[in-house]
Structures are given as structure tokens and as C-alpha cells.
Amino acid sequence: MDEVVTLLQSILERLEPSELVYTTHELALKLKTHDQRIDLYRNEGLISAIKNGQGFVYTQRAVDQFLEDFDGMDLSSKTAIQIAKIEVAKRKRSSAGTSRRSSR
């Protein structure tokens, strides 16, 4: 147990001082949804989290990335989430290709 606490402390120390960290419940309240929905997003790989013993914490950076990636998309069901993940992957591949071409 002490190892887990030490690991979490070292991770949190590396975060920028201004970086906020949310529990699952805090993030659910912030996004006006339920804890289970946040768990689904994490389990589906939509948002990254840090495991801290019994639960997870989410950095502001991870929340911002999630909001940017899935802005305006339907995430109301597992099917909709799969479609959104495909669209985000396409968009990221497209922008990666564009940035490679423009740097030549």
C-alpha cells in the first residue's frame, strides 16, 4: 500500500503546479454526467486516467484533450462511442499527414 501512495505522490509531483486533478466523481459533476459514464469513457480509451489505489484521477490536460477530441460528437451509447473513436482517429491521421506534408 505504501508503494502505491509513493508512486501516486511521485506522479502528482511531476504535474505542473497549476494542473488540476479530478476524481471520477468530481469529473462527472464537472461534465454534468454520472460516474459510470466517466468509467465507460475511460474503459473505452476516450480519456486517460491515473489509477490511485481504489479509484482513478484525471488531469486537466486529459480532460482538455478529451473535450477537444470529442467536441460535438455523440457519445450516448457504445455504438456511438465506437463511431466517434473512428472519426477522431481519421481526423488525427489526416492532420498528421497534413503536418508532414507542410514540413517538407
PDB file of N, CA, C and O in Angstrom, residues 4 9 13 15 21 24 34 44-45 50 53 55 58 73-74 76 80-81 89 94:
ATOM      1  N   VAL A   4       2.060   2.149  -3.438  1.00  0.00           N
ATOM      2  CA  VAL A   4       1.048   2.801  -4.269  1.00  0.00           C
ATOM      3  C   VAL A   4       0.990   4.287  -3.938  1.00  0.00           C
ATOM      4  O   VAL A   4       0.971   5.139  -4.833  1.00  0.00           O
ATOM      5  N   GLN A   9       2.191   9.825  -5.369  1.00  0.00           N
ATOM      6  CA  GLN A   9       2.798  11.097  -4.999  1.00  0.00           C
ATOM      7  C   GLN A   9       3.853  11.519  -6.018  1.00  0.00           C
ATOM      8  O   GLN A   9       3.923  12.688  -6.394  1.00  0.00           O
ATOM      9  N   GLU A  13       3.628  14.881  -8.245  1.00  0.00           N
ATOM     10  CA  GLU A  13       4.683  15.881  -8.131  1.00  0.00           C
ATOM     11  C   GLU A  13       5.198  16.317  -9.491  1.00  0.00           C
ATOM     12  O   GLU A  13       5.660  17.447  -9.654  1.00  0.00           O
ATOM     13  N   LEU A  15       3.380  16.708 -12.119  1.00  0.00           N
ATOM     14  CA  LEU A  15       2.391  17.551 -12.776  1.00  0.00           C
ATOM     15  C   LEU A  15       2.748  19.009 -12.531  1.00  0.00           C
ATOM     16  O   LEU A  15       3.307  19.363 -11.502  1.00  0.00           O
ATOM     17  N   VAL A  21      -6.425  18.121 -10.811  1.00  0.00           N
ATOM     18  CA  VAL A  21      -6.641  16.684 -10.843  1.00  0.00           C
ATOM     19  C   VAL A  21      -8.034  16.423 -10.290  1.00  0.00           C
ATOM     20  O   VAL A  21      -8.415  16.983  -9.262  1.00  0.00           O
ATOM     21  N   THR A  24     -13.042  10.567 -10.283  1.00  0.00           N
ATOM     22  CA  THR A  24     -14.111  10.207 -11.219  1.00  0.00           C
ATOM     23  C   THR A  24     -15.380  10.979 -10.893  1.00  0.00           C
ATOM     24  O   THR A  24     -16.033  11.538 -11.788  1.00  0.00           O
ATOM     25  N   HIS A  34     -22.736  11.077 -15.065  1.00  0.00           N
ATOM     26  CA  HIS A  34     -22.643  10.143 -13.946  1.00  0.00           C
ATOM     27  C   HIS A  34     -21.257   9.497 -13.907  1.00  0.00           C
ATOM     28  O   HIS A  34     -20.584   9.406 -14.930  1.00  0.00           O
ATOM     29  N   GLU A  44     -13.223   2.732 -22.537  1.00  0.00           N
ATOM     30  CA  GLU A  44     -13.224   2.732 -23.997  1.00  0.00           C
ATOM     31  C   GLU A  44     -12.014   3.471 -24.573  1.00  0.00           C
ATOM     32  O   GLU A  44     -11.850   3.563 -25.775  1.00  0.00           O
ATOM     33  N   GLY A  45     -11.192   4.045 -23.694  1.00  0.00           N
ATOM     34  CA  GLY A  45      -9.980   4.720 -24.142  1.00  0.00           C
ATOM     35  C   GLY A  45     -10.190   6.152 -24.613  1.00  0.00           C
ATOM     36  O   GLY A  45      -9.323   6.719 -25.278  1.00  0.00           O
ATOM     37  N   ILE A  50      -5.167   8.128 -14.211  1.00  0.00           N
ATOM     38  CA  ILE A  50      -4.117   7.556 -13.372  1.00  0.00           C
ATOM     39  C   ILE A  50      -4.810   6.749 -12.282  1.00  0.00           C
ATOM     40  O   ILE A  50      -5.663   7.282 -11.563  1.00  0.00           O
ATOM     41  N   GLY A  53      -4.881   3.534  -6.309  1.00  0.00           N
ATOM     42  CA  GLY A  53      -5.443   2.653  -5.284  1.00  0.00           C
ATOM     43  C   GLY A  53      -6.812   2.161  -5.689  1.00  0.00           C
ATOM     44  O   GLY A  53      -6.953   1.368  -6.595  1.00  0.00           O
ATOM     45  N   GLY A  55      -9.383   3.987  -6.920  1.00  0.00           N
ATOM     46  CA  GLY A  55     -10.065   4.708  -7.978  1.00  0.00           C
ATOM     47  C   GLY A  55      -9.101   5.269  -9.004  1.00  0.00           C
ATOM     48  O   GLY A  55      -7.968   4.810  -9.138  1.00  0.00           O
ATOM     49  N   TYR A  58      -8.022  12.122 -12.913  1.00  0.00           N
ATOM     50  CA  TYR A  58      -7.926  12.638 -14.274  1.00  0.00           C
ATOM     51  C   TYR A  58      -7.286  14.013 -14.224  1.00  0.00           C
ATOM     52  O   TYR A  58      -7.742  14.881 -13.480  1.00  0.00           O
ATOM     53  N   MET A  73     -19.482  15.509 -30.668  1.00  0.00           N
ATOM     54  CA  MET A  73     -19.788  14.138 -31.075  1.00  0.00           C
ATOM     55  C   MET A  73     -20.790  13.482 -30.135  1.00  0.00           C
ATOM     56  O   MET A  73     -20.905  13.845 -28.969  1.00  0.00           O
ATOM     57  N   ASP A  74     -21.502  12.510 -30.668  1.00  0.00           N
ATOM     58  CA  ASP A  74     -22.462  11.720 -29.899  1.00  0.00           C
ATOM     59  C   ASP A  74     -21.708  10.618 -29.158  1.00  0.00           C
ATOM     60  O   ASP A  74     -21.056   9.784 -29.779  1.00  0.00           O
ATOM     61  N   SER A  76     -23.430   8.864 -26.625  1.00  0.00           N
ATOM     62  CA  SER A  76     -24.541   8.411 -25.801  1.00  0.00           C
ATOM     63  C   SER A  76     -24.686   6.898 -25.707  1.00  0.00           C
ATOM     64  O   SER A  76     -25.466   6.406 -24.907  1.00  0.00           O
ATOM     65  N   ALA A  80     -22.206   4.581 -30.569  1.00  0.00           N
ATOM     66  CA  ALA A  80     -21.849   5.965 -30.894  1.00  0.00           C
ATOM     67  C   ALA A  80     -20.402   6.249 -30.509  1.00  0.00           C
ATOM     68  O   ALA A  80     -19.681   6.951 -31.233  1.00  0.00           O
ATOM     69  N   ILE A  81     -19.955   5.686 -29.400  1.00  0.00           N
ATOM     70  CA  ILE A  81     -18.577   5.873 -28.963  1.00  0.00           C
ATOM     71  C   ILE A  81     -17.612   5.258 -29.966  1.00  0.00           C
ATOM     72  O   ILE A  81     -16.591   5.866 -30.314  1.00  0.00           O
ATOM     73  N   ALA A  89      -9.800   9.150 -34.865  1.00  0.00           N
ATOM     74  CA  ALA A  89      -8.584   8.535 -35.425  1.00  0.00           C
ATOM     75  C   ALA A  89      -8.355   9.017 -36.854  1.00  0.00           C
ATOM     76  O   ALA A  89      -7.213   9.339 -37.227  1.00  0.00           O
ATOM     77  N   SER A  94      -5.315  12.355 -40.565  1.00  0.00           N
ATOM     78  CA  SER A  94      -5.367  13.383 -41.597  1.00  0.00           C
ATOM     79  C   SER A  94      -4.503  14.583 -41.215  1.00  0.00           C
ATOM     80  O   SER A  94      -3.738  15.095 -42.031  1.00  0.00           O
TER      81      SER A  94
END
